[in-house]
Short mmCIF file of C-alpha atoms and ligand atoms in Angstrom, two decimals:
data_model
loop_
_atom_site.label_atom_id
_atom_site.label_comp_id
_atom_site.label_asym_id
_atom_site.label_seq_id
_atom_site.Cartn_x
_atom_site.Cartn_y
_atom_site.Cartn_z
CA MET J 20 12.42 38.71 25.26
CA TRP J 21 12.74 40.78 22.25
CA PHE J 22 12.77 44.57 21.97
CA VAL J 23 14.96 44.60 25.20
CA ARG J 24 16.51 47.71 25.87
CA GLY J 25 17.54 49.52 29.08
CA LYS J 26 18.80 53.08 28.48
CA LYS J 27 16.51 56.50 28.91
CA LYS J 28 17.35 57.80 26.32
CA VAL J 29 16.05 54.81 23.42
CA ALA J 30 13.02 54.61 25.73
CA ARG J 31 12.08 58.48 24.99
CA ARG J 32 12.76 57.80 21.20
CA GLN J 33 10.40 54.39 21.45
CA SER J 34 7.24 56.38 22.96
CA ARG J 35 7.76 58.77 20.05
CA ARG J 36 7.75 55.75 17.72
CA ALA J 37 4.72 54.23 19.08
CA PRO J 38 2.07 55.46 17.01
CA ALA J 39 4.04 53.84 14.03
CA ARG J 40 4.62 50.61 16.36
CA ASP J 41 0.22 50.77 16.60
CA ALA J 42 -0.54 51.57 13.22
CA HIS J 43 1.56 48.40 12.44
CA TYR J 44 0.22 46.36 15.05
CA ALA J 45 -3.47 47.92 13.65
CA GLU J 46 -2.63 46.85 10.20
CA TYR J 47 -1.97 43.61 10.98
CA LYS J 48 -4.05 42.20 13.70
CA GLU J 49 -7.01 40.68 11.66
CA HIS J 50 -4.85 38.84 9.08
CA ALA J 51 -2.56 37.86 12.43
CA ARG J 52 -5.54 36.93 13.93
CA GLU J 53 -6.94 34.47 10.83
CA ILE J 54 -3.54 32.81 10.53
CA ILE J 55 -3.23 31.91 13.78
CA THR J 56 -6.18 30.81 14.06
CA ALA J 57 -6.01 28.12 11.05
CA ARG J 58 -3.00 27.20 12.98
CA VAL J 59 -4.11 26.56 16.10
CA ALA J 60 -6.90 24.71 14.75
CA TYR J 61 -4.28 22.65 12.54
CA TRP J 62 -1.71 21.66 15.64
CA ASN J 63 -4.76 21.26 18.04
CA GLN J 64 -5.49 17.77 15.80
CA THR J 65 -3.04 16.35 17.14
CA TYR J 66 -3.89 17.29 20.91
CA GLN J 67 -7.94 17.59 20.76
CA PHE J 68 -7.34 20.33 23.68
CA SER J 69 -10.58 22.21 24.28
CA TYR J 70 -9.43 26.42 24.56
CA GLY J 71 -11.46 29.20 24.85
CA ARG J 72 -10.41 32.29 23.40
CA ILE J 73 -7.72 32.93 21.06
CA ALA J 74 -6.27 36.68 21.74
CA ILE J 75 -4.20 38.52 19.48
CA LYS J 76 -1.86 40.98 21.19
CA ASN J 77 0.87 43.46 20.45
CA GLN J 78 3.67 43.12 22.87
CA ARG J 79 7.34 43.69 23.51
CA ARG J 80 8.48 41.12 25.43
CA CYS J 81 6.32 37.87 25.27
CA TRP J 82 5.42 35.95 21.96
CA GLY J 83 2.61 34.25 23.25
CA SER J 84 1.05 33.03 26.51
CA CYS J 85 -1.49 30.84 28.24
CA SER J 86 -4.20 31.80 30.70
CA GLU J 87 -5.98 29.18 33.80
CA LYS J 88 -8.80 30.37 32.07
CA GLN J 89 -7.71 28.16 29.10
CA ASN J 90 -7.47 31.54 26.41
CA LEU J 91 -4.37 31.82 24.27
CA ASN J 92 -2.60 34.50 23.44
CA PHE J 93 -0.72 35.07 20.61
CA ASN J 94 2.01 38.18 20.02
CA TYR J 95 0.74 39.53 16.84
CA LYS J 96 4.65 39.58 15.10
CA ILE J 97 4.63 35.85 15.48
CA ILE J 98 3.61 35.70 11.83
CA PHE J 99 6.27 37.62 10.62
CA LEU J 100 8.26 34.98 11.95
CA PRO J 101 10.02 31.63 9.91
CA GLU J 102 6.87 29.51 9.60
CA ALA J 103 8.58 26.60 12.01
CA LEU J 104 9.37 28.72 15.04
CA MET J 105 5.53 30.86 14.54
CA ASP J 106 4.07 27.23 14.65
CA TYR J 107 6.63 26.25 17.65
CA VAL J 108 5.45 29.31 19.83
CA VAL J 109 1.16 27.81 18.53
CA VAL J 110 2.10 24.31 19.97
CA HIS J 111 4.11 25.44 23.21
CA GLU J 112 0.75 27.98 24.28
CA LEU J 113 -1.38 25.25 23.50
CA CYS J 114 0.59 22.54 25.25
CA HIS J 115 -0.02 25.00 28.08
CA LEU J 116 -3.70 24.05 28.29
CA ALA J 117 -2.37 20.43 29.24
CA GLU J 118 0.26 21.60 31.79
CA LEU J 119 0.69 25.60 32.75
CA ASN J 120 3.93 24.80 33.45
CA HIS J 121 7.22 23.67 31.86
CA SER J 122 7.61 20.29 33.26
CA LYS J 123 8.85 17.08 31.42
CA HIS J 124 5.10 16.34 30.78
CA PHE J 125 4.35 20.04 29.52
CA TRP J 126 7.91 19.03 27.03
CA ALA J 127 6.63 15.84 26.25
CA GLU J 128 3.59 17.44 24.23
CA VAL J 129 5.18 19.96 22.47
CA ALA J 130 8.27 16.94 21.66
CA LYS J 131 4.42 14.82 19.89
CA SER J 132 4.79 17.96 17.26
CA PHE J 133 8.18 19.69 17.56
CA PRO J 134 10.90 16.75 18.63
CA GLU J 135 13.59 19.74 18.11
CA TYR J 136 11.65 22.43 20.31
CA LYS J 137 14.73 22.65 22.24
CA GLU J 138 16.32 24.45 18.42
CA HIS J 139 13.36 26.38 18.00
CA ALA J 140 13.37 28.03 21.86
CA ARG J 141 16.93 28.48 21.40
CA HIS J 142 16.79 30.14 18.04
CA LEU J 143 13.21 32.55 19.27
CA GLU J 144 15.50 34.02 22.29
CA ARG J 145 17.91 35.02 20.09
CA ILE J 146 15.06 36.93 17.77
CA THR J 147 15.64 40.55 19.33
CA HIS J 148 13.46 42.61 16.83
CA VAL J 149 11.81 41.59 13.82
CA PRO J 150 10.97 42.69 10.45
CA ALA J 151 7.78 44.17 9.76
CA ARG J 152 8.10 41.84 6.69
CA GLY J 153 8.95 39.11 8.15
CA PHE J 154 12.08 36.83 7.69
CA PRO J 155 12.50 36.18 4.62
CA SER J 156 12.60 32.05 5.42
CA SER J 157 8.67 33.38 6.67
CA VAL J 158 6.13 32.38 4.24
CA VAL J 159 3.12 33.65 6.10
CA ALA J 160 2.82 36.46 3.01
CA THR J 161 1.61 33.90 1.25
CA GLN J 162 -2.26 32.39 1.09
CA GLU J 163 -1.05 28.46 1.32
CA ILE J 164 -0.89 28.67 5.11
CA LEU J 165 -4.12 29.48 5.37
CA ALA J 166 -5.59 26.49 3.04
ZN1 LIG O 228 5.91 28.66 28.13
#
């Protein structure tokens, strides 16, 4: 969860900022799609799952999701996370293609790629704001990830 705020005053201020948020999303959406599509393909070499569409979204409280129709949805802001966390979100949603729940079997699938997944999950929970240019450890600004 992130951008979690409760007060009305804050909600009003947020709505005035909405155009800036939309512009940022518009600017990075296709870049995010390229990176995320490449990372899904990379990690799916391990799993060989079949999936439907990959949708890039601008959500406030969700990093990613997987639908019953096997479509994968990702928040464009994951490209601004440190690479390992972005990849963890990708793997997490990929593994929902096997199990649409958080069962032991699901986590066993995640652990094939990220034995340290609990650490990543905890780290993600602590992130309440993603800087527009990413965290210092984020490498997604470089092209190497697309290689
Ligand atoms: Zn999940």
